[in-house]
Structures are given as C-alpha cells and as structure tokens.
CSV table of C-alpha atoms and ligand atoms in Angstrom, one decimal:
chain,number,residue,atom,x,y,z
V,734,MET,CA,-18.5,-25.6,5.1
V,735,ALA,CA,-19.5,-23.0,2.8
V,736,VAL,CA,-18.5,-19.8,3.5
V,737,ASN,CA,-20.8,-17.4,5.3
V,738,ALA,CA,-21.3,-14.0,3.6
V,739,ALA,CA,-23.4,-12.5,6.3
V,740,ARG,CA,-21.2,-13.0,8.7
V,741,PHE,CA,-18.0,-11.7,6.1
V,742,LEU,CA,-19.7,-8.5,5.6
V,743,GLU,CA,-20.8,-7.9,9.3
V,744,ASP,CA,-16.8,-8.1,10.3
V,745,LEU,CA,-16.1,-6.1,7.5
V,746,HIS,CA,-18.4,-3.4,8.7
V,747,THR,CA,-17.4,-3.9,12.2
V,748,LEU,CA,-13.5,-3.3,11.0
V,749,ARG,CA,-14.4,0.2,9.5
V,750,SER,CA,-15.9,1.2,13.0
V,751,PHE,CA,-12.2,1.5,14.2
V,752,GLY,CA,-11.2,5.0,13.1
V,753,ALA,CA,-14.4,5.6,11.2
V,754,SER,CA,-14.0,9.1,9.5
V,755,GLY,CA,-17.6,10.2,9.9
V,756,VAL,CA,-17.2,11.1,6.1
V,757,GLY,CA,-19.1,8.2,4.2
V,758,LYS,CA,-17.7,4.9,5.2
V,759,GLY,CA,-13.9,6.0,5.6
V,760,VAL,CA,-11.4,5.4,7.7
V,761,VAL,CA,-8.5,6.8,9.6
V,762,ARG,CA,-6.4,4.2,10.9
V,763,PRO,CA,-2.9,5.0,9.9
V,764,ALA,CA,-0.3,2.2,11.3
V,765,TYR,CA,0.2,2.3,15.1
V,766,SER,CA,-2.5,4.8,15.6
V,767,LYS,CA,-4.9,3.8,18.7
V,768,ALA,CA,-7.4,2.7,16.1
V,769,ASP,CA,-4.9,0.8,14.1
V,770,ILE,CA,-3.6,-1.0,17.2
V,771,ALA,CA,-7.4,-1.5,18.7
V,772,ALA,CA,-8.5,-2.9,15.1
V,773,ARG,CA,-5.7,-5.3,15.6
V,774,ARG,CA,-6.4,-6.7,18.7
V,775,TRP,CA,-10.1,-7.4,17.7
V,776,LEU,CA,-8.8,-9.0,14.6
V,777,ALA,CA,-6.7,-11.2,17.0
V,778,ASN,CA,-10.1,-12.3,19.1
V,779,ARG,CA,-11.6,-13.0,16.0
V,780,MET,CA,-8.8,-15.0,15.0
V,781,GLU,CA,-8.8,-17.0,18.4
V,782,GLU,CA,-12.5,-17.5,18.1
V,783,ALA,CA,-12.2,-19.1,14.5
V,784,GLY,CA,-9.6,-21.6,16.0
V,785,LEU,CA,-6.3,-20.1,15.0
V,786,ARG,CA,-3.0,-19.4,17.1
V,787,VAL,CA,-2.2,-15.7,17.3
V,788,GLN,CA,1.1,-14.4,17.0
V,789,PHE,CA,2.1,-10.4,16.6
V,790,ASP,CA,5.5,-9.8,15.4
V,791,PRO,CA,8.0,-7.6,16.4
V,792,VAL,CA,6.5,-4.9,13.9
V,793,GLY,CA,3.2,-5.3,14.6
V,794,ASN,CA,2.4,-7.9,11.8
V,795,LEU,CA,-0.6,-10.3,13.1
V,796,PHE,CA,-0.9,-13.9,12.2
V,797,GLY,CA,-3.7,-16.1,12.8
V,798,LEU,CA,-1.8,-19.7,12.4
V,799,ALA,CA,-3.5,-22.7,11.4
V,800,GLU,CA,-1.8,-26.0,12.8
V,801,GLY,CA,0.8,-27.5,10.3
V,802,PRO,CA,1.6,-26.4,6.9
V,803,SER,CA,-1.2,-24.2,5.3
V,804,LEU,CA,-1.8,-21.5,2.7
V,805,LEU,CA,-1.9,-17.9,3.8
V,806,LEU,CA,-4.5,-15.5,3.3
V,807,GLY,CA,-4.6,-11.8,3.8
V,808,SER,CA,-3.8,-8.3,3.5
V,809,HIS,CA,-3.3,-5.1,5.6
V,810,SER,CA,-5.6,-3.3,8.2
V,811,ASP,CA,-4.0,0.1,8.5
V,812,SER,CA,-5.1,2.9,6.2
V,813,GLN,CA,-3.6,6.1,4.5
V,814,PRO,CA,-4.6,8.9,6.3
V,815,GLN,CA,-7.6,9.6,4.5
V,816,GLY,CA,-8.7,5.7,3.9
V,817,GLY,CA,-11.6,3.6,2.6
V,818,TRP,CA,-12.9,0.7,4.5
V,819,LEU,CA,-11.8,-1.8,1.8
V,820,ASP,CA,-8.1,-0.9,1.0
V,821,GLY,CA,-6.3,-3.9,2.8
V,822,SER,CA,-9.4,-4.6,5.2
V,823,LEU,CA,-11.1,-6.7,2.8
V,824,GLY,CA,-8.2,-9.5,2.1
V,825,VAL,CA,-8.2,-9.6,6.1
V,826,ILE,CA,-12.1,-10.4,6.7
V,827,ALA,CA,-11.9,-12.5,3.4
V,828,ALA,CA,-9.0,-15.1,4.6
V,829,LEU,CA,-10.8,-15.0,8.4
V,830,GLU,CA,-14.0,-16.1,6.9
V,831,ILE,CA,-12.1,-18.8,4.6
V,832,ALA,CA,-9.9,-19.7,7.2
V,833,ARG,CA,-13.2,-20.3,9.9
V,834,SER,CA,-15.4,-21.7,7.1
V,835,SER,CA,-12.7,-24.2,5.5
V,836,ASN,CA,-11.9,-27.5,6.5
V,837,ARG,CA,-8.4,-27.2,5.0
V,838,PRO,CA,-5.7,-25.3,7.1
V,839,VAL,CA,-5.7,-21.8,6.3
V,840,SER,CA,-3.7,-19.0,8.0
V,841,VAL,CA,-4.4,-15.2,8.3
V,842,VAL,CA,-2.5,-12.4,8.4
V,843,SER,CA,-2.8,-8.5,8.5
V,844,PHE,CA,0.4,-6.7,7.5
V,845,GLN,CA,1.3,-3.4,9.6
V,846,ASP,CA,2.1,-0.1,7.5
V,847,GLU,CA,1.4,-1.1,4.2
V,848,GLU,CA,0.1,2.0,3.5
V,849,GLY,CA,3.3,3.5,4.2
V,850,ARG,CA,3.4,5.7,7.0
V,851,PHE,CA,7.1,4.8,7.3
V,852,GLY,CA,8.2,3.0,4.5
V,853,VAL,CA,6.7,1.2,1.6
V,854,THR,CA,4.7,-1.9,2.5
V,855,THR,CA,7.0,-1.7,5.9
V,856,GLY,CA,5.8,-4.7,7.9
V,857,SER,CA,5.8,-7.2,4.9
V,858,ALA,CA,9.0,-5.7,4.0
V,859,VAL,CA,10.7,-6.5,7.1
V,860,TRP,CA,9.2,-9.6,7.6
V,861,SER,CA,10.4,-11.1,4.2
V,862,GLY,CA,13.6,-9.9,4.4
V,863,HIS,CA,13.3,-6.9,2.1
V,864,MET,CA,14.4,-4.7,4.5
V,865,ARG,CA,16.5,-5.2,7.6
V,866,LEU,CA,14.8,-4.5,10.6
V,867,ASN,CA,17.4,-1.9,12.2
V,868,ARG,CA,17.0,0.0,8.6
V,869,ALA,CA,13.5,0.1,9.1
V,870,ASP,CA,14.0,1.4,12.5
V,871,ALA,CA,15.6,4.2,11.5
V,872,LEU,CA,12.8,5.5,9.1
V,873,THR,CA,10.6,8.1,10.1
V,874,ASP,CA,7.5,9.3,9.3
V,875,LEU,CA,6.5,12.9,7.9
V,876,ALA,CA,6.3,14.0,11.6
V,877,GLY,CA,9.6,12.7,12.3
V,878,VAL,CA,8.3,9.9,14.6
V,879,PRO,CA,11.0,7.0,14.3
V,880,PHE,CA,9.6,3.4,13.4
V,881,ALA,CA,11.4,2.2,16.3
V,882,THR,CA,9.5,4.6,18.4
V,883,ALA,CA,6.1,3.7,17.0
V,884,ARG,CA,6.4,0.0,16.7
V,885,ALA,CA,7.2,0.2,20.7
V,886,THR,CA,3.8,0.9,21.2
V,887,MET,CA,3.0,-2.7,20.7
V,888,ALA,CA,5.6,-4.0,22.2
V,889,ASP,CA,3.4,-5.8,24.8
V,890,LEU,CA,1.7,-8.1,22.2
V,891,ALA,CA,5.1,-8.7,20.3
V,892,GLY,CA,6.4,-12.2,19.9
V,893,GLY,CA,8.9,-13.5,17.6
V,894,PHE,CA,8.7,-13.2,13.7
V,895,VAL,CA,6.7,-15.9,12.2
V,896,ASP,CA,8.3,-18.7,10.6
V,897,ALA,CA,7.4,-18.7,6.9
V,898,SER,CA,8.5,-22.3,6.0
V,899,GLN,CA,5.2,-23.3,6.9
V,900,PHE,CA,3.1,-21.5,4.4
V,901,THR,CA,2.6,-23.2,1.1
V,902,GLY,CA,1.4,-19.9,-0.8
V,903,PHE,CA,-0.2,-16.5,-0.2
V,904,VAL,CA,-3.2,-15.2,-2.0
V,905,GLU,CA,-4.3,-11.8,-1.2
V,906,LEU,CA,-8.0,-10.7,-2.2
V,907,HIS,CA,-8.0,-6.6,-2.9
V,908,ILE,CA,-10.3,-4.0,-4.2
V,909,GLU,CA,-8.8,-2.9,-7.5
V,910,GLN,CA,-8.7,0.7,-6.8
V,911,GLY,CA,-8.9,1.6,-10.5
V,912,PRO,CA,-11.2,2.2,-13.1
V,913,VAL,CA,-11.0,-1.1,-15.4
V,914,LEU,CA,-13.1,-3.7,-13.8
V,915,ASP,CA,-16.0,-1.1,-12.9
V,916,SER,CA,-15.8,0.5,-16.2
V,917,GLU,CA,-16.0,-2.8,-18.5
V,918,ARG,CA,-18.4,-4.3,-16.1
V,919,ASP,CA,-16.4,-7.0,-14.8
V,920,GLN,CA,-16.9,-8.7,-11.3
V,921,ILE,CA,-13.3,-10.0,-11.3
V,922,GLY,CA,-9.5,-9.5,-12.0
V,923,VAL,CA,-7.1,-12.0,-11.5
V,924,VAL,CA,-3.6,-10.4,-11.1
V,925,THR,CA,-0.9,-11.0,-13.5
V,926,ASP,CA,2.2,-8.8,-12.1
V,927,ILE,CA,2.3,-5.9,-9.9
V,928,VAL,CA,4.3,-2.8,-10.6
V,929,GLY,CA,7.4,-1.7,-9.2
V,930,ILE,CA,7.9,1.6,-7.2
V,931,ARG,CA,10.6,4.4,-5.8
V,932,ASP,CA,9.8,6.6,-3.4
V,933,MET,CA,11.9,9.6,-1.7
V,934,VAL,CA,11.5,12.8,-0.2
V,935,ILE,CA,13.4,15.8,-1.6
V,936,THR,CA,14.4,18.9,0.8
V,937,PHE,CA,15.2,22.2,-1.1
V,938,GLU,CA,16.7,24.6,1.8
V,939,GLY,CA,16.8,28.3,0.4
V,940,GLN,CA,16.6,31.7,2.5
V,941,GLN,CA,13.5,32.6,4.6
V,942,ASN,CA,13.0,36.5,4.1
V,943,HIS,CA,10.2,39.0,4.4
V,944,ALA,CA,7.9,39.1,1.3
V,945,GLY,CA,7.6,43.1,1.3
V,946,THR,CA,11.5,43.9,1.2
V,947,THR,CA,13.1,41.4,-0.4
V,948,PRO,CA,13.6,42.1,-4.2
V,949,MET,CA,12.6,39.3,-6.4
V,950,HIS,CA,16.5,39.0,-7.8
V,951,LEU,CA,17.7,38.5,-4.3
V,952,ARG,CA,15.4,35.7,-3.2
V,953,HIS,CA,15.9,31.9,-2.7
V,954,ASP,CA,12.4,31.0,-2.6
V,955,ALA,CA,11.8,27.2,-1.9
V,956,PHE,CA,8.6,27.3,-3.6
V,957,GLN,CA,9.8,28.5,-6.7
V,958,ALA,CA,12.2,25.9,-6.5
V,959,LEU,CA,9.6,22.9,-6.2
V,960,ALA,CA,7.5,24.7,-9.0
V,961,THR,CA,10.3,24.9,-11.3
V,962,PHE,CA,11.5,21.7,-10.9
V,963,ASN,CA,8.1,19.9,-11.4
V,964,ALA,CA,7.7,21.8,-14.5
V,965,ARG,CA,10.7,20.7,-15.7
V,966,LEU,CA,10.5,17.0,-14.5
V,967,GLU,CA,7.2,17.0,-16.2
V,968,LYS,CA,8.8,17.8,-19.4
V,969,ARG,CA,11.5,16.0,-19.5
V,970,PHE,CA,9.4,12.8,-18.1
V,971,GLN,CA,7.4,13.1,-21.6
V,972,LYS,CA,9.4,11.2,-23.7
V,973,HIS,CA,10.4,8.5,-21.3
V,974,LEU,CA,6.9,7.5,-20.0
V,975,ALA,CA,4.9,4.2,-21.1
V,976,ARG,CA,1.4,4.0,-21.0
V,977,ARG,CA,1.2,2.8,-17.2
V,978,THR,CA,4.0,5.1,-16.1
V,979,VAL,CA,2.9,7.2,-13.2
V,980,TRP,CA,4.7,9.6,-11.1
V,981,THR,CA,3.0,11.8,-8.1
V,982,ILE,CA,4.1,14.5,-6.0
V,983,GLY,CA,1.4,14.0,-3.2
V,984,TYR,CA,3.1,15.4,-0.1
V,985,VAL,CA,4.6,18.7,0.2
V,986,SER,CA,5.6,21.0,3.5
V,987,LEU,CA,6.3,24.4,3.0
V,988,LEU,CA,8.3,26.3,5.4
V,989,PRO,CA,6.9,28.3,7.5
V,990,ASN,CA,4.1,28.7,5.0
V,991,ALA,CA,2.6,32.0,5.9
V,992,SER,CA,1.7,34.6,3.2
V,993,SER,CA,4.3,37.0,4.1
V,994,ILE,CA,7.2,35.4,4.2
V,995,VAL,CA,9.3,34.0,1.3
V,996,PRO,CA,9.6,30.2,2.0
V,997,GLY,CA,13.0,29.1,3.3
V,998,ARG,CA,12.4,25.7,2.9
V,999,VAL,CA,10.5,22.7,1.2
V,1000,SER,CA,9.9,19.2,1.6
V,1001,PHE,CA,8.3,16.9,-0.8
V,1002,SER,CA,7.5,13.5,-1.8
V,1003,ILE,CA,8.3,12.0,-5.3
V,1004,GLN,CA,7.3,8.6,-6.0
V,1005,TRP,CA,7.2,7.1,-9.4
V,1006,ARG,CA,5.7,3.4,-10.4
V,1007,ASP,CA,6.4,1.4,-13.5
V,1008,SER,CA,6.6,-2.5,-14.8
V,1009,ASP,CA,10.0,-2.0,-16.3
V,1010,PRO,CA,13.2,-1.4,-13.2
V,1011,ALA,CA,15.3,0.1,-16.3
V,1012,ARG,CA,12.5,3.0,-16.5
V,1013,LEU,CA,12.2,3.2,-13.0
V,1014,GLY,CA,16.5,3.5,-12.9
V,1015,ARG,CA,16.2,6.4,-16.0
V,1016,MET,CA,13.6,8.2,-14.1
V,1017,GLU,CA,15.5,8.1,-11.0
V,1018,LYS,CA,18.3,9.6,-13.0
V,1019,ILE,CA,16.3,12.5,-14.4
V,1020,ILE,CA,14.7,13.3,-11.1
V,1021,ARG,CA,18.2,13.8,-9.7
V,1022,THR,CA,19.8,15.5,-12.1
V,1023,THR,CA,16.5,18.1,-12.4
V,1024,ALA,CA,16.8,18.5,-8.8
V,1025,LYS,CA,20.4,19.2,-8.7
V,1026,GLU,CA,20.0,21.8,-11.5
V,1027,VAL,CA,17.2,23.3,-9.9
V,1028,ALA,CA,19.2,23.8,-6.5
V,1029,ALA,CA,21.9,25.6,-8.1
V,1030,GLU,CA,20.1,27.7,-10.2
V,1031,ARG,CA,18.0,29.0,-7.4
V,1032,GLY,CA,20.7,28.9,-4.5
V,1033,MET,CA,18.9,26.1,-2.8
V,1034,THR,CA,20.6,23.5,-0.9
V,1035,LEU,CA,19.3,20.2,-2.0
V,1036,SER,CA,19.1,16.9,0.5
V,1037,ASN,CA,17.2,14.0,-0.2
V,1038,GLY,CA,15.9,11.1,2.2
V,1039,MET,CA,16.4,7.3,1.5
V,1040,MET,CA,15.1,6.2,-1.7
V,1041,LEU,CA,12.6,3.2,-1.1
V,1042,GLY,CA,11.7,0.9,-3.5
V,1043,LEU,CA,10.3,-2.5,-4.7
V,1044,ASP,CA,10.9,-4.4,-8.3
V,1045,PRO,CA,7.8,-5.6,-10.3
V,1046,VAL,CA,6.8,-9.2,-9.8
V,1047,ALA,CA,4.8,-11.7,-11.7
V,1048,MET,CA,1.9,-13.8,-9.9
V,1049,ASP,CA,2.5,-17.6,-9.6
V,1050,PRO,CA,1.0,-19.4,-12.5
V,1051,ALA,CA,-0.4,-22.3,-10.4
V,1052,LEU,CA,-1.9,-20.0,-7.8
V,1053,ARG,CA,-2.9,-17.9,-10.6
V,1054,ALA,CA,-5.0,-20.5,-12.8
V,1055,ALA,CA,-6.9,-21.9,-9.4
V,1056,LEU,CA,-8.1,-18.2,-9.2
V,1057,GLU,CA,-8.8,-18.1,-12.8
V,1058,ALA,CA,-10.7,-21.4,-12.4
V,1059,GLY,CA,-12.5,-20.0,-9.2
V,1060,ALA,CA,-13.3,-16.8,-11.5
V,1061,GLU,CA,-14.7,-18.7,-14.1
V,1062,ALA,CA,-17.0,-20.6,-11.8
V,1063,VAL,CA,-18.6,-17.7,-9.6
V,1064,ALA,CA,-18.4,-15.1,-12.5
V,1065,PRO,CA,-18.4,-16.8,-15.8
V,1066,GLY,CA,-17.3,-14.3,-18.6
V,1067,ARG,CA,-17.3,-11.8,-16.1
V,1068,TRP,CA,-13.4,-11.4,-15.4
V,1069,ARG,CA,-10.4,-10.8,-16.8
V,1070,ARG,CA,-6.4,-10.9,-16.5
V,1071,MET,CA,-5.1,-7.4,-15.3
V,1072,PRO,CA,-1.9,-5.9,-14.2
V,1073,SER,CA,-1.9,-4.3,-10.5
V,1074,GLY,CA,-0.8,-0.5,-10.5
V,1075,ALA,CA,-1.2,-0.7,-6.4
V,1076,LEU,CA,1.4,-1.9,-4.5
V,1077,HIS,CA,0.7,-4.8,-2.5
V,1078,ASP,CA,2.1,-6.8,0.6
V,1079,ALA,CA,2.1,-9.7,-2.1
V,1080,THR,CA,5.4,-7.9,-3.6
V,1081,ASN,CA,7.5,-8.5,-0.6
V,1082,VAL,CA,5.5,-12.2,0.1
V,1083,ALA,CA,7.0,-13.3,-3.1
V,1084,ARG,CA,10.2,-13.2,-2.0
V,1085,LEU,CA,9.3,-16.3,0.6
V,1086,MET,CA,6.6,-18.5,-1.4
V,1087,PRO,CA,4.3,-18.3,-4.3
V,1088,VAL,CA,2.0,-15.7,-4.5
V,1089,ALA,CA,-1.3,-14.6,-6.3
V,1090,MET,CA,-3.7,-11.8,-6.4
V,1091,LEU,CA,-7.3,-11.2,-7.5
V,1092,PHE,CA,-9.4,-8.0,-7.5
V,1093,VAL,CA,-12.9,-6.8,-7.5
V,1094,PRO,CA,-14.2,-3.3,-8.9
V,1095,SER,CA,-14.0,0.0,-7.0
V,1096,ILE,CA,-17.0,1.9,-7.7
V,1097,GLY,CA,-16.2,4.6,-10.0
V,1098,GLY,CA,-12.2,3.7,-9.9
V,1099,ILE,CA,-12.1,5.9,-6.5
V,1100,SER,CA,-9.4,4.7,-3.6
V,1101,HIS,CA,-7.6,6.4,-1.1
V,1102,ASN,CA,-10.6,8.5,-0.6
V,1103,PHE,CA,-13.1,8.0,2.2
V,1104,ALA,CA,-15.5,7.7,-0.8
V,1105,GLU,CA,-13.9,4.3,-1.8
V,1106,ASP,CA,-16.5,1.6,-2.2
V,1107,THR,CA,-17.6,-1.5,-3.5
V,1108,ASP,CA,-21.3,-3.1,-4.4
V,1109,GLU,CA,-21.4,-5.8,-1.5
V,1110,GLU,CA,-22.5,-8.7,-4.5
V,1111,ASP,CA,-18.9,-7.9,-5.8
V,1112,LEU,CA,-17.2,-8.2,-2.3
V,1113,VAL,CA,-18.9,-11.6,-1.8
V,1114,ALA,CA,-18.0,-12.5,-5.4
V,1115,GLY,CA,-14.6,-12.2,-4.5
V,1116,LEU,CA,-14.6,-14.4,-1.2
V,1117,ARG,CA,-16.2,-17.2,-3.1
V,1118,VAL,CA,-13.4,-16.9,-5.9
V,1119,LEU,CA,-10.9,-17.2,-3.3
V,1120,ASP,CA,-12.8,-20.0,-1.6
V,1121,HIS,CA,-13.0,-21.9,-4.6
V,1122,ALA,CA,-9.3,-21.6,-5.4
V,1123,VAL,CA,-8.5,-22.5,-1.8
V,1124,GLN,CA,-10.3,-25.7,-2.0
V,1125,GLU,CA,-9.0,-26.3,-5.5
V,1126,LEU,CA,-5.3,-26.1,-3.9
V,1127,ALA,CA,-5.6,-27.6,-0.4
K,1218,GLV,C1,-0.8,1.1,-1.7
K,1218,GLV,O1,-1.4,1.6,-1.3
K,1218,GLV,C2,-0.2,1.8,-2.9
K,1218,GLV,O2,0.3,2.9,-2.6
K,1218,GLV,O3,0.0,1.4,-4.2
K,1219,MN,MN1,-3.9,-2.0,0.3
K,1220,MN,MN1,-3.9,1.7,-0.1
C-alpha cells in the first residue's frame, strides 16, 4: 500500500492545533506542558488506530510498537518555547503514515524533551543510556522545576522502558532548519553526520545596589560582568572557530531587572557546537578561564550548572545508502549529502542501533521561530524518500 499524502498532511496540521500559538503556524508545546501531553495522547490514539501497541516510558517517550523485529522511525513532538509546526512533528507524523501504510514492520517514536527544557535531548538521552535517570531527575528547567516533578505529570501513562533490541535501526526525517537546501533549490538532504554540543548555565553574583547613589568604582554590576565576558569570549574565540563552529548566549536572567537598581545577579546559558570534540574541549577551557577572570576582576562570585553535551556522530552507511537511493528516485538530481548543525534524537539512538537522517528544506532557513515552514510538496517528498528507504531496507 502506498503512503497517503493527504492523510499525512492532515495529521501534521492536526498536531499543530495542540499548542497553536496563533502566530502563523507556530506552536508553543514545551515538554510536559498541557499541550504536549494532550498531543501525545492524540498521537497514542493514532498509533493504536494504525495497529501499533502503544507504550509510554517513565520519561514520557511515546512508542507505537510493531510486532517482532522492526525498523524504528520518528522524532519528537515537544517544541521550543516559541516553536515551528514541523520541528520534530514532521518525523513523527511521517513515521506514523509509513507504519500504517507499509506492509513492513515499522515502529514509531515521539521522544520527550528533545528541545531541552531540562537537558539536551533529555528523553532519548535517558532511553539510550547516555544519561542515567537519577541524574536527569536532578536537572531543572529555567524556572527551577525539577525534571522529576515534570515527568511525574505523565506518571498515569507510564510503562517501563522499551527494549531497544527489537529495533533493527532508526531513521529520522526532519526539516533542515538552515538555509542550504532552500538556497540551493535542492529538495532532499541526506545527513552525513550530526554536530556535537556543549551547554551550560553560568551565574555571576555581584552586589545589588542603588543605581543613583552607588559610585561607578564601587559597583559589582552583574550585567557589566556578562557584557565583559561576552566581548572577551568573542575576541578569544576568533582564532579557534572553524567555519561551522557556533556559540550562543540565548538565555539571560538579570536580577532584579529594574532600571534604577545595579543588577546583583545574572544567570545565562552558553552553548557551543562543532563537529570536532577536541575543539569543543578547547572552547570549554576558554569559557571557564574567561568566566573566572571576569569574576575576579569585577568582584563576582562565579558558579555554573552541570555542563551537558553530546559528541558528534556519523550516520550509518547502509541506512544512508538506502536514503540516497530513495532521494535519487524521488528527487533525481535535487538532493545532496550534508551535515546537521542542529541536534537530533538520532545522536542518542546511535548508541543503541544504526541511525540515519534526511532533511527537507526550511523556507528562508528559518526555524525555532513561529515563522518556520516548508512547502507541502517538499514535506511529501521527504515522506516518499523515507518510505522508499523503508521498503528497500525491510
Ligand atoms: C535542537 O532543537 C537543537 O537545538 O539543535
Ligand atoms: Mn527537532
Ligand atoms: Mn528544535
């Protein structure tokens, strides 16, 4: 039976109604939010209708299991705090469509907290053994909610962890989330490897004081410490960065955040990504040294949270070859091999089984944004390539 493109698109649009932001097609569906859990319940029903056996695990990963050995397809259905409708959802709904249309055994997964409300790809990190559950339980989100508390909200659904030995491999369809396919007018990207990442929250604690009466030379201003840290880091990184190295301070909390108060405390995230673990390590040293220096110079107490990370991984050659054959069949001359600069659950799953990924274009290269979008023709092309590969592999 062939994949049903209309049913696939309809389910994809239904999924975006959970946590719809009201801005474009955007969604607000962070892990364990009401919208996320409602979406997972809906997905579980769709899996059951497809003849799959549904199992939630203790961290909220949702599996739809085929009988016996099967290929695992999927991605995640949680979103960033301001997320697009396709990031993760595309891979989950494509998996569902293939599972219900294929006569090959295909299982489906929607991993929990891929977007890192708590860690980095938390659900698949725990399932794969990259992070022990008791360590994950101690993680907190930016509001201080522990992971243990959040996952308890799904305890009524939870079964045991799914035995990974039943799966012969994992393939994840995803949007590119970058500009390459769109600008090169290619329809499919077959992923060669996924970058590595490090992520940490740093806190400078200075002295909160009156912004009118405190002389400049007596201040311990947490904002100024962050500003100095950022400027110095940018300069020091210059000679260490490769073409695709990236680093981001994307979260900042300044306390108490008022115009007439010298800020006493700043907590901020620092995240860096590269395909070379040695470079990630050198960058870590520079970050830690610079933070210490700035803290000493500006009279700050320095602390940092747990550094989380994933190393780069290469895709499995056999699974990749099946995707390449599918790409050539569906989009002849309009596909390319490419690395992934975004993180994916596939990185963790690679600890357990062979993995591969494919991309479809993101319009304007925009993602992690309500404006994220892809032409429906390209979404369907991605589905067909994945289906083609599944038929070849099974
Ligand atoms: C995943 O969303 C990432 O941050 O790359
Ligand atoms: Mn994603
Ligand atoms: Mn994402």
